[in-house]
């Protein structure tokens, strides 16, 4: 015998030994699958010959036998074959009917339903027009409704339907469609896909002007969700989640965590811009500025840092604003933006700011910053800059004056008496400043009226300090007299 004959004989014997070692149940299952695949190929041959109904009847009978025998692999193959035959025939109506038929069969198994739903979802990109695509999506939505094992597929179908409605200009309808799905409860969905879905809901709510709903939805995502935690299990695809389900891979095109973080904070910027909440807008830009993808690229971080400077100046005076202003002013990268460094120094220095001089210096930067001073709110923000300069000047004056005349106050603020009173009254009402106006006397008192208890406590504290100084002085005198042997007292 030749070497090749010996090798072939050896392989044949090994295969026979392996088959002999296989359990009887495994052999039967393999035989059943082989027989089912053979019958499926026969049915597909009928379909190719134009006998679609005969092919479907054969496949459905085969599916019934497998389903009643609870044979998951064979039932899955039969269901996929039915769907495939309908698709190959080009009859989309028949495809929808058979999908519904398969899902409603008695004692239908979960795995086949999940398989033919996913198979049908691949046909969505191949539909001839939008109407056929919409009908197929709604058919699959009807199949997946109320079934936890296909909840991710239902979410993806709903998102596609919302995108189609948005493309048709139906923003409100798209927002309502997408809000039907609460993906935060889906344990098997990947974290990135889940966050992307919620942020899409937020964007559609912002687009249609529903800012209250947008805020409620955005709170479902915590800023901590954007931190990479490599040591924590149950986060990546393929791992077991907190609900004991295997986490699936995100759909193709899902942004990374870093990209989702930027989308998240930009959505919040849109929300806070509607309410002109400059302090929160500044915080959002700070979070974007600290992102790795932004911080590593000078062309990206410079515009963001400029907006941080503008919004921290636009924000009303408060302890949080002062902290944020000082933190931003200490940024070393401001050395590359000298105009903005000077702007922040203007508001951190306790000196009077002349508005006309500042306006001339910043006119070119204001004109170039369309993101801040452009659009409908541009004129309001230019007015707010002037307002912040006046507030800064009033706070500086309050530190240097206890009492000041109206004439001198108006001169320092470069305002008329009526405007000066209006701005001063507003700051007092907002509790940003303590002041009392005496119109008959024509003066403003910045010193707060003190309670008797506070005055007595301060007086007692000063007396205590004075007595400590006197006691210390007496001790030093006694020490010197002992060292130099000089008697203390009145000589007789």
Tab-separated table of C-alpha atoms in Angstrom:
chain	number	residue	atom	x	y	z
A	1	UNK	CA	0.000	0.000	0.000
A	2	UNK	CA	1.150	3.507	-0.791
A	3	UNK	CA	1.624	6.236	1.822
A	4	UNK	CA	-1.446	8.150	0.604
A	5	UNK	CA	-3.667	5.031	0.930
A	6	UNK	CA	-2.386	4.473	4.450
A	7	UNK	CA	-3.106	8.117	5.418
A	8	UNK	CA	-6.642	8.005	3.925
A	9	UNK	CA	-7.332	4.724	5.691
A	10	UNK	CA	-6.085	6.159	9.003
A	11	UNK	CA	-8.269	9.301	8.673
A	12	UNK	CA	-11.311	7.168	7.813
A	13	UNK	CA	-10.740	5.005	10.891
A	14	UNK	CA	-10.312	8.146	13.094
A	15	UNK	CA	-13.585	9.584	11.778
A	16	UNK	CA	-15.394	6.279	12.384
A	17	UNK	CA	-14.004	6.189	15.931
A	18	UNK	CA	-15.172	9.779	16.619
A	19	UNK	CA	-18.636	9.006	15.280
A	20	UNK	CA	-18.733	5.878	17.440
A	21	UNK	CA	-17.766	7.964	20.509
A	22	UNK	CA	-20.537	10.577	19.843
A	23	UNK	CA	-23.681	10.212	22.026
A	24	UNK	CA	-26.752	8.801	20.336
A	25	UNK	CA	-28.664	12.071	20.894
A	26	UNK	CA	-25.953	14.115	19.130
A	27	UNK	CA	-25.948	11.720	16.199
A	28	UNK	CA	-29.733	11.999	15.891
A	29	UNK	CA	-29.610	15.820	16.095
A	30	UNK	CA	-26.947	15.992	13.391
A	31	UNK	CA	-28.983	13.646	11.208
A	32	UNK	CA	-32.136	15.740	11.750
A	33	UNK	CA	-30.338	18.961	10.827
A	34	UNK	CA	-28.901	17.366	7.701
A	35	UNK	CA	-32.358	16.123	6.668
A	36	UNK	CA	-33.982	19.518	7.359
A	37	UNK	CA	-31.324	21.341	5.356
A	38	UNK	CA	-31.897	18.934	2.489
A	39	UNK	CA	-35.663	19.565	2.609
A	40	UNK	CA	-35.048	23.350	2.785
A	41	UNK	CA	-32.879	23.188	-0.329
A	42	UNK	CA	-35.628	21.261	-2.106
A	43	UNK	CA	-38.179	23.943	-1.158
A	44	UNK	CA	-35.867	26.724	-2.314
A	45	UNK	CA	-35.495	24.917	-5.642
A	46	UNK	CA	-39.296	25.013	-6.015
A	47	UNK	CA	-39.235	28.746	-5.244
A	48	UNK	CA	-36.599	29.375	-7.893
A	49	UNK	CA	-38.775	27.479	-10.364
A	50	UNK	CA	-41.593	29.986	-9.659
A	51	UNK	CA	-43.635	27.759	-7.326
A	52	UNK	CA	-43.522	30.180	-4.373
A	53	UNK	CA	-46.693	28.993	-2.609
A	54	UNK	CA	-45.711	25.354	-2.832
A	55	UNK	CA	-42.280	26.166	-1.446
A	56	UNK	CA	-43.763	28.160	1.459
A	57	UNK	CA	-46.228	25.386	2.277
A	58	UNK	CA	-43.418	22.850	2.372
A	59	UNK	CA	-41.281	25.080	4.591
A	60	UNK	CA	-44.150	25.904	6.962
A	61	UNK	CA	-44.981	22.186	7.346
A	62	UNK	CA	-41.330	21.480	8.037
A	63	UNK	CA	-41.250	24.351	10.554
A	64	UNK	CA	-44.337	22.943	12.306
A	65	UNK	CA	-42.756	19.534	12.753
A	66	UNK	CA	-39.548	21.039	14.160
A	67	UNK	CA	-41.431	23.476	16.431
A	68	UNK	CA	-43.682	20.824	17.950
A	69	UNK	CA	-40.614	18.658	18.520
A	70	UNK	CA	-38.985	21.715	20.235
A	71	UNK	CA	-36.008	21.422	17.904
A	72	UNK	CA	-34.525	24.930	18.097
A	73	UNK	CA	-31.802	24.608	15.376
A	74	UNK	CA	-34.187	23.093	12.815
A	75	UNK	CA	-37.013	25.522	13.613
A	76	UNK	CA	-34.617	28.446	13.256
A	77	UNK	CA	-33.411	27.205	9.867
A	78	UNK	CA	-36.984	26.744	8.633
A	79	UNK	CA	-38.070	30.244	9.749
A	80	UNK	CA	-35.048	31.848	8.115
A	81	UNK	CA	-35.773	29.907	4.927
A	82	UNK	CA	-39.398	31.164	4.846
A	83	UNK	CA	-38.274	34.761	5.263
A	84	UNK	CA	-35.522	34.328	2.672
A	85	UNK	CA	-37.903	32.846	0.062
A	86	UNK	CA	-40.338	35.757	0.521
A	87	UNK	CA	-37.527	38.290	0.159
A	88	UNK	CA	-36.062	36.614	-2.932
A	89	UNK	CA	-39.506	36.653	-4.585
A	90	UNK	CA	-39.627	40.452	-4.212
A	91	UNK	CA	-43.143	40.338	-2.730
A	92	UNK	CA	-42.818	42.621	0.309
A	93	UNK	CA	-46.467	42.206	1.279
A	94	UNK	CA	-46.032	38.432	1.427
A	95	UNK	CA	-42.886	38.922	3.498
A	96	UNK	CA	-44.801	40.995	6.082
A	97	UNK	CA	-47.632	38.452	6.205
A	98	UNK	CA	-45.313	35.499	6.747
A	99	UNK	CA	-43.311	37.314	9.434
A	100	UNK	CA	-46.540	37.899	11.370
A	101	UNK	CA	-47.625	34.307	10.696
A	102	UNK	CA	-44.369	32.838	12.036
A	103	UNK	CA	-44.493	34.959	15.186
A	104	UNK	CA	-48.075	33.862	15.996
A	105	UNK	CA	-47.571	30.129	15.512
A	106	UNK	CA	-48.551	28.053	18.536
A	107	UNK	CA	-45.732	27.396	21.020
A	108	UNK	CA	-43.278	29.375	18.911
A	109	UNK	CA	-39.746	29.279	20.301
A	110	UNK	CA	-37.795	32.403	21.265
A	111	UNK	CA	-34.594	31.745	19.328
A	112	UNK	CA	-36.284	31.387	15.905
A	113	UNK	CA	-38.243	34.631	16.469
A	114	UNK	CA	-35.060	36.494	17.335
A	115	UNK	CA	-33.293	34.996	14.318
A	116	UNK	CA	-35.895	35.834	11.664
A	117	UNK	CA	-36.436	39.343	13.117
A	118	UNK	CA	-32.714	40.057	12.776
A	119	UNK	CA	-32.730	38.544	9.301
A	120	UNK	CA	-35.647	40.779	8.255
A	121	UNK	CA	-33.879	43.856	9.658
A	122	UNK	CA	-31.085	43.328	7.121
A	123	UNK	CA	-33.645	43.813	4.343
A	124	UNK	CA	-34.527	47.362	5.483
A	125	UNK	CA	-31.622	48.876	3.547
A	126	UNK	CA	-32.760	47.054	0.391
A	127	UNK	CA	-36.398	48.185	0.282
A	128	UNK	CA	-37.476	49.904	-2.968
A	129	UNK	CA	-39.083	52.969	-1.332
A	130	UNK	CA	-39.847	54.611	2.022
A	131	UNK	CA	-43.409	53.290	2.185
A	132	UNK	CA	-42.319	49.644	1.907
A	133	UNK	CA	-39.580	50.262	4.479
A	134	UNK	CA	-42.073	51.833	6.897
A	135	UNK	CA	-44.485	48.913	6.515
A	136	UNK	CA	-41.715	46.398	7.182
A	137	UNK	CA	-40.564	48.327	10.270
A	138	UNK	CA	-44.103	48.459	11.660
A	139	UNK	CA	-44.544	44.732	10.995
A	140	UNK	CA	-41.350	43.972	12.919
A	141	UNK	CA	-42.431	46.343	15.702
A	142	UNK	CA	-45.679	44.416	16.013
A	143	UNK	CA	-43.734	41.146	16.252
A	144	UNK	CA	-41.283	42.456	18.878
A	145	UNK	CA	-43.858	44.246	21.051
A	146	UNK	CA	-43.862	42.934	24.617
A	147	UNK	CA	-41.026	40.444	24.007
A	148	UNK	CA	-37.992	41.064	26.218
A	149	UNK	CA	-35.729	38.789	24.162
A	150	UNK	CA	-36.079	41.102	21.113
A	151	UNK	CA	-36.258	44.452	22.958
A	152	UNK	CA	-32.950	45.650	21.511
A	153	UNK	CA	-34.165	44.913	17.979
A	154	UNK	CA	-37.364	46.845	18.729
A	155	UNK	CA	-35.345	49.843	19.946
A	156	UNK	CA	-33.229	49.851	16.791
A	157	UNK	CA	-36.322	49.600	14.584
A	158	UNK	CA	-37.965	52.492	16.417
A	159	UNK	CA	-34.862	54.609	15.969
A	160	UNK	CA	-34.850	53.948	12.217
A	161	UNK	CA	-38.525	54.902	11.999
A	162	UNK	CA	-37.848	58.138	13.921
A	163	UNK	CA	-34.979	58.990	11.551
A	164	UNK	CA	-37.290	58.529	8.553
A	165	UNK	CA	-39.916	60.779	10.147
A	166	UNK	CA	-37.278	63.407	10.873
A	167	UNK	CA	-36.092	63.330	7.252
A	168	UNK	CA	-39.694	64.019	6.210
A	169	UNK	CA	-39.719	67.096	8.451
A	170	UNK	CA	-41.954	65.545	11.133
A	171	UNK	CA	-39.779	66.495	14.117
A	172	UNK	CA	-42.535	66.335	16.724
A	173	UNK	CA	-43.750	62.943	15.486
A	174	UNK	CA	-40.175	61.595	15.455
A	175	UNK	CA	-39.632	62.768	19.040
A	176	UNK	CA	-42.838	61.060	20.209
A	177	UNK	CA	-41.898	57.851	18.376
A	178	UNK	CA	-38.448	57.667	19.943
A	179	UNK	CA	-39.752	58.390	23.451
A	180	UNK	CA	-41.813	55.198	23.359
A	181	UNK	CA	-38.617	53.261	24.135
A	182	UNK	CA	-36.964	53.356	27.579
A	183	UNK	CA	-33.543	51.877	26.814
A	184	UNK	CA	-32.177	52.634	30.298
A	185	UNK	CA	-33.929	49.422	31.444
A	186	UNK	CA	-32.284	47.222	28.780
A	187	UNK	CA	-29.630	45.124	30.490
A	188	UNK	CA	-28.280	43.499	27.316
A	189	UNK	CA	-27.751	46.723	25.348
A	190	UNK	CA	-24.205	48.108	25.186
A	191	UNK	CA	-23.602	51.213	27.282
A	192	UNK	CA	-22.494	53.338	24.317
A	193	UNK	CA	-25.569	52.433	22.266
A	194	UNK	CA	-27.820	53.103	25.248
A	195	UNK	CA	-26.343	56.571	25.839
A	196	UNK	CA	-26.479	57.376	22.108
A	197	UNK	CA	-30.181	56.449	22.042
A	198	UNK	CA	-31.018	58.696	25.016
A	199	UNK	CA	-29.025	61.605	23.577
A	200	UNK	CA	-30.940	61.202	20.310
A	201	UNK	CA	-34.173	61.522	22.300
A	202	UNK	CA	-32.802	64.699	23.936
A	203	UNK	CA	-31.809	66.191	20.579
A	204	UNK	CA	-35.251	65.663	19.052
A	205	UNK	CA	-36.914	67.242	22.100
A	206	UNK	CA	-34.621	70.265	21.791
A	207	UNK	CA	-35.347	70.496	18.061
A	208	UNK	CA	-39.076	70.721	18.677
A	209	UNK	CA	-38.647	73.145	21.603
A	210	UNK	CA	-39.672	70.788	24.417
A	211	UNK	CA	-36.970	71.873	26.857
A	212	UNK	CA	-38.610	70.429	29.982
A	213	UNK	CA	-38.799	66.934	28.460
A	214	UNK	CA	-35.229	67.299	27.164
A	215	UNK	CA	-33.962	68.025	30.679
A	216	UNK	CA	-35.829	65.026	32.134
A	217	UNK	CA	-34.360	62.704	29.495
A	218	UNK	CA	-30.828	64.129	29.811
A	219	UNK	CA	-30.813	63.413	33.557
A	220	UNK	CA	-30.981	59.695	32.750
A	221	UNK	CA	-27.310	59.954	31.750
A	222	UNK	CA	-24.799	60.688	34.502
A	223	UNK	CA	-21.503	62.451	33.668
A	224	UNK	CA	-19.768	59.524	35.418
A	225	UNK	CA	-20.975	57.235	32.624
A	226	UNK	CA	-18.346	58.754	30.292
A	227	UNK	CA	-15.414	57.613	32.437
A	228	UNK	CA	-13.562	54.559	31.212
A	229	UNK	CA	-13.478	51.884	33.921
A	230	UNK	CA	-11.343	49.055	32.529
A	231	UNK	CA	-11.333	47.058	35.772
A	232	UNK	CA	-15.120	46.929	36.087
A	233	UNK	CA	-16.788	43.875	34.591
A	234	UNK	CA	-20.215	43.823	32.968
A	235	UNK	CA	-19.492	46.850	30.781
A	236	UNK	CA	-18.013	45.539	27.524
A	237	UNK	CA	-19.741	43.539	24.786
A	238	UNK	CA	-19.813	39.796	25.408
A	239	UNK	CA	-19.631	40.136	29.202
A	240	UNK	CA	-22.453	39.294	31.592
A	241	UNK	CA	-24.382	42.400	32.685
A	242	UNK	CA	-25.933	43.159	36.068
A	243	UNK	CA	-29.167	41.428	35.048
A	244	UNK	CA	-27.406	38.203	34.087
A	245	UNK	CA	-27.772	38.776	30.340
A	246	UNK	CA	-24.934	38.872	27.832
A	247	UNK	CA	-24.182	42.393	26.633
A	248	UNK	CA	-24.465	42.671	22.871
A	249	UNK	CA	-22.190	44.563	20.542
A	250	UNK	CA	-23.415	48.089	19.722
A	251	UNK	CA	-24.893	48.705	16.303
A	252	UNK	CA	-22.462	49.846	13.612
A	253	UNK	CA	-21.896	53.598	13.639
A	254	UNK	CA	-22.386	54.036	17.398
A	255	UNK	CA	-20.092	56.851	18.682
A	256	UNK	CA	-17.373	56.159	21.241
A	257	UNK	CA	-17.663	57.295	24.873
A	258	UNK	CA	-15.478	60.340	24.162
A	259	UNK	CA	-17.698	61.412	21.255
A	260	UNK	CA	-20.840	60.782	23.303
A	261	UNK	CA	-19.444	62.980	26.075
A	262	UNK	CA	-19.081	65.886	23.637
A	263	UNK	CA	-22.616	65.323	22.283
A	264	UNK	CA	-23.949	65.220	25.860
A	265	UNK	CA	-22.442	68.556	26.903
A	266	UNK	CA	-23.337	70.252	23.609
A	267	UNK	CA	-26.943	69.203	24.161
A	268	UNK	CA	-26.830	70.778	27.621
A	269	UNK	CA	-25.323	73.944	26.122
A	270	UNK	CA	-28.368	74.177	23.831
A	271	UNK	CA	-30.661	73.720	26.824
A	272	UNK	CA	-28.935	76.290	29.057
A	273	UNK	CA	-28.638	78.763	26.156
A	274	UNK	CA	-32.434	78.805	25.950
A	275	UNK	CA	-32.548	80.012	29.583
A	276	UNK	CA	-29.413	82.213	29.266
A	277	UNK	CA	-27.831	80.351	32.181
A	278	UNK	CA	-24.278	81.510	31.473
A	279	UNK	CA	-22.687	79.811	34.479
A	280	UNK	CA	-23.949	76.349	33.466
A	281	UNK	CA	-22.953	76.965	29.838
A	282	UNK	CA	-19.452	77.795	31.054
A	283	UNK	CA	-19.320	74.563	33.081
A	284	UNK	CA	-20.352	72.553	30.021
A	285	UNK	CA	-17.598	74.164	27.952
A	286	UNK	CA	-15.138	73.414	30.782
A	287	UNK	CA	-16.071	69.721	30.566
A	288	UNK	CA	-15.579	69.788	26.777
A	289	UNK	CA	-12.269	71.634	27.194
A	290	UNK	CA	-10.982	68.944	29.580
A	291	UNK	CA	-11.811	66.106	27.155
A	292	UNK	CA	-8.752	64.318	25.767
A	293	UNK	CA	-9.695	64.742	22.101
A	294	UNK	CA	-10.134	68.502	22.566
A	295	UNK	CA	-7.170	69.156	24.859
A	296	UNK	CA	-4.764	67.424	22.465
A	297	UNK	CA	-5.637	69.615	19.454
A	298	UNK	CA	-4.833	73.335	19.569
A	299	UNK	CA	-7.280	74.099	16.753
A	300	UNK	CA	-10.064	72.629	18.921
A	301	UNK	CA	-9.246	73.840	22.426
A	302	UNK	CA	-8.615	77.483	21.543
A	303	UNK	CA	-12.225	78.256	20.433
A	304	UNK	CA	-13.551	76.360	23.464
A	305	UNK	CA	-11.299	78.280	25.875
A	306	UNK	CA	-12.421	81.567	24.322
A	307	UNK	CA	-16.062	80.683	24.958
A	308	UNK	CA	-15.241	79.689	28.532
A	309	UNK	CA	-13.786	83.173	29.054
A	310	UNK	CA	-16.836	84.877	27.551
A	311	UNK	CA	-19.407	82.904	29.506
A	312	UNK	CA	-17.609	83.144	32.846
A	313	UNK	CA	-17.589	86.923	32.391
A	314	UNK	CA	-21.248	86.923	31.298
A	315	UNK	CA	-22.316	84.915	34.368
A	316	UNK	CA	-23.843	86.873	37.236
A	317	UNK	CA	-21.597	87.472	40.238
A	318	UNK	CA	-21.789	84.631	42.764
A	319	UNK	CA	-19.336	82.517	44.805
A	320	UNK	CA	-19.419	79.813	42.083
A	321	UNK	CA	-18.778	82.390	39.371
A	322	UNK	CA	-15.841	83.898	41.276
A	323	UNK	CA	-14.281	80.446	41.779
A	324	UNK	CA	-14.710	79.575	38.111
A	325	UNK	CA	-13.321	82.966	37.065
A	326	UNK	CA	-10.182	82.525	39.175
A	327	UNK	CA	-9.693	78.928	37.953
A	328	UNK	CA	-9.971	79.996	34.320
A	329	UNK	CA	-7.667	82.985	34.840
A	330	UNK	CA	-4.993	80.629	36.233
A	331	UNK	CA	-4.958	78.507	33.042
A	332	UNK	CA	-1.456	78.622	31.520
A	333	UNK	CA	-2.820	78.269	27.988
A	334	UNK	CA	-4.197	81.803	28.232
A	335	UNK	CA	-0.655	82.962	27.503
A	336	UNK	CA	-1.453	82.109	23.866
A	337	UNK	CA	-4.622	84.240	24.034
A	338	UNK	CA	-3.414	87.569	25.476
A	339	UNK	CA	-6.649	89.474	24.815
A	340	UNK	CA	-8.675	86.919	26.782
A	341	UNK	CA	-6.105	86.830	29.572
A	342	UNK	CA	-6.418	90.607	29.867
A	343	UNK	CA	-10.220	90.291	29.844
A	344	UNK	CA	-10.172	87.940	32.841
A	345	UNK	CA	-7.595	90.060	34.672
A	346	UNK	CA	-9.931	93.030	34.212
A	347	UNK	CA	-12.628	91.275	36.241
A	348	UNK	CA	-10.308	89.729	38.846
A	349	UNK	CA	-8.564	93.052	39.630
A	350	UNK	CA	-10.313	95.329	42.139
A	351	UNK	CA	-10.231	98.394	39.925
A	352	UNK	CA	-12.811	100.472	38.079
A	353	UNK	CA	-13.327	99.361	34.453
A	354	UNK	CA	-14.152	102.011	31.860
A	355	UNK	CA	-16.707	100.509	29.528
A	356	UNK	CA	-15.824	102.553	26.431
A	357	UNK	CA	-12.161	101.546	26.644
A	358	UNK	CA	-13.032	97.876	27.156
A	359	UNK	CA	-15.596	97.940	24.328
A	360	UNK	CA	-12.996	99.308	21.899
A	361	UNK	CA	-10.455	96.598	22.849
A	362	UNK	CA	-12.933	93.751	22.480
A	363	UNK	CA	-14.900	94.925	19.434
A	364	UNK	CA	-13.005	92.689	16.974
A	365	UNK	CA	-13.249	89.606	19.235
A	366	UNK	CA	-16.967	90.162	19.821
A	367	UNK	CA	-17.584	90.431	16.072
A	368	UNK	CA	-15.586	87.243	15.418
A	369	UNK	CA	-17.328	85.167	18.120
A	370	UNK	CA	-20.602	84.422	16.332
A	371	UNK	CA	-21.292	81.380	18.548
A	372	UNK	CA	-21.625	83.671	21.580
A	373	UNK	CA	-22.763	87.026	20.211
A	374	UNK	CA	-24.506	85.907	17.022
A	375	UNK	CA	-28.108	84.868	16.414
A	376	UNK	CA	-31.203	85.987	18.274
A	377	UNK	CA	-29.490	86.211	21.683
A	378	UNK	CA	-26.449	88.137	20.429
A	379	UNK	CA	-27.760	91.613	21.286
A	380	UNK	CA	-28.893	90.408	24.732
A	381	UNK	CA	-25.419	89.072	25.510
A	382	UNK	CA	-23.743	92.292	24.396
A	383	UNK	CA	-26.021	94.132	26.815
A	384	UNK	CA	-25.190	91.617	29.549
A	385	UNK	CA	-21.454	92.278	29.104
A	386	UNK	CA	-22.096	95.963	29.845
A	387	UNK	CA	-24.227	94.901	32.808
A	388	UNK	CA	-21.382	92.782	34.229
A	389	UNK	CA	-18.964	95.706	33.931
A	390	UNK	CA	-21.360	97.913	35.918
A	391	UNK	CA	-21.785	95.191	38.564
A	392	UNK	CA	-18.011	94.803	38.833
A	393	UNK	CA	-17.587	98.567	39.266
A	394	UNK	CA	-20.285	98.733	41.973
A	395	UNK	CA	-18.605	95.923	43.935
A	396	UNK	CA	-15.237	97.700	43.688
A	397	UNK	CA	-16.775	101.007	44.829
A	398	UNK	CA	-18.465	99.232	47.767
A	399	UNK	CA	-15.060	97.968	48.934
A	400	UNK	CA	-13.483	101.434	48.928
A	401	UNK	CA	-16.416	103.602	50.088
A	402	UNK	CA	-18.685	103.458	53.102
A	403	UNK	CA	-20.584	106.543	51.960
A	404	UNK	CA	-20.496	108.150	48.508
A	405	UNK	CA	-22.479	110.914	46.867
A	406	UNK	CA	-24.718	110.207	43.898
A	407	UNK	CA	-22.716	112.629	41.780
A	408	UNK	CA	-19.452	110.824	42.447
A	409	UNK	CA	-21.101	107.381	41.983
A	410	UNK	CA	-22.508	108.388	38.579
A	411	UNK	CA	-19.123	109.772	37.576
A	412	UNK	CA	-17.321	106.516	38.457
A	413	UNK	CA	-19.958	104.367	36.739
A	414	UNK	CA	-20.223	106.688	33.724
A	415	UNK	CA	-24.021	106.522	34.013
A	416	UNK	CA	-26.921	108.881	34.619
A	417	UNK	CA	-28.398	108.993	38.115
A	418	UNK	CA	-31.515	107.107	36.989
A	419	UNK	CA	-29.478	104.254	35.443
A	420	UNK	CA	-27.132	104.120	38.441
A	421	UNK	CA	-30.122	103.802	40.810
A	422	UNK	CA	-31.656	101.061	38.637
A	423	UNK	CA	-28.507	98.917	38.577
A	424	UNK	CA	-27.815	99.500	42.271
A	425	UNK	CA	-31.394	98.579	43.240
A	426	UNK	CA	-31.251	95.379	41.192
A	427	UNK	CA	-28.005	94.247	42.857
A	428	UNK	CA	-29.441	94.970	46.303
A	429	UNK	CA	-32.600	93.013	45.423
A	430	UNK	CA	-30.460	90.065	44.206
A	431	UNK	CA	-28.503	90.272	47.506
A	432	UNK	CA	-25.246	90.675	45.610
A	433	UNK	CA	-24.563	93.975	47.417
A	434	UNK	CA	-25.686	95.836	50.538
A	435	UNK	CA	-26.483	99.503	50.052
A	436	UNK	CA	-28.954	102.152	51.255
A	437	UNK	CA	-29.863	105.184	49.166
A	438	UNK	CA	-30.627	108.503	50.854
A	439	UNK	CA	-32.146	110.629	48.076
A	440	UNK	CA	-32.757	113.832	50.152
A	441	UNK	CA	-29.108	113.792	51.261
A	442	UNK	CA	-27.942	112.592	47.818
A	443	UNK	CA	-25.719	109.837	49.188
A	444	UNK	CA	-25.411	106.049	49.105
A	445	UNK	CA	-24.279	104.093	52.157
A	446	UNK	CA	-22.607	100.767	51.462
A	447	UNK	CA	-21.841	99.880	55.092
A	448	UNK	CA	-24.403	97.407	56.375
A	449	UNK	CA	-26.429	98.351	59.441
A	450	UNK	CA	-25.079	96.229	62.228
A	451	UNK	CA	-27.020	94.579	65.017
A	452	UNK	CA	-26.230	95.604	68.631
A	453	UNK	CA	-25.053	92.062	69.447
A	454	UNK	CA	-22.525	92.177	66.623
A	455	UNK	CA	-21.218	95.586	67.761
A	456	UNK	CA	-20.842	94.408	71.373
A	457	UNK	CA	-19.087	91.218	70.295
A	458	UNK	CA	-16.625	93.190	68.170
A	459	UNK	CA	-16.019	95.659	71.020
A	460	UNK	CA	-15.412	92.790	73.462
A	461	UNK	CA	-12.998	91.155	71.001
A	462	UNK	CA	-11.033	94.375	70.590
A	463	UNK	CA	-10.834	94.931	74.371
A	464	UNK	CA	-9.610	91.347	74.807
A	465	UNK	CA	-6.874	91.884	72.204
A	466	UNK	CA	-5.881	95.173	73.876
A	467	UNK	CA	-5.568	93.542	77.279
A	468	UNK	CA	-3.425	90.777	75.777
A	469	UNK	CA	-1.070	93.401	74.330
A	470	UNK	CA	-0.891	95.233	77.688
A	471	UNK	CA	-0.168	91.989	79.549
A	472	UNK	CA	2.552	91.011	77.072
A	473	UNK	CA	4.108	94.489	77.363
A	474	UNK	CA	4.185	94.270	81.173
A	475	UNK	CA	5.931	90.909	80.966
A	476	UNK	CA	8.603	92.307	78.662
A	477	UNK	CA	9.179	95.291	80.974
A	478	UNK	CA	9.513	92.997	83.995
A	479	UNK	CA	11.981	90.807	82.096
A	480	UNK	CA	14.173	93.780	81.110
A	481	UNK	CA	14.183	95.145	84.642
A	482	UNK	CA	15.390	91.812	86.000
A	483	UNK	CA	18.108	91.443	83.365
A	484	UNK	CA	19.492	94.945	83.886
A	485	UNK	CA	18.706	95.040	87.629
A	486	UNK	CA	16.726	98.242	87.283
A	487	UNK	CA	14.026	98.613	89.949
A	488	UNK	CA	10.505	99.348	88.734
A	489	UNK	CA	8.377	101.824	90.574
A	490	UNK	CA	8.369	105.414	91.777
A	491	UNK	CA	11.560	106.423	93.604
A	492	UNK	CA	11.015	108.085	96.949
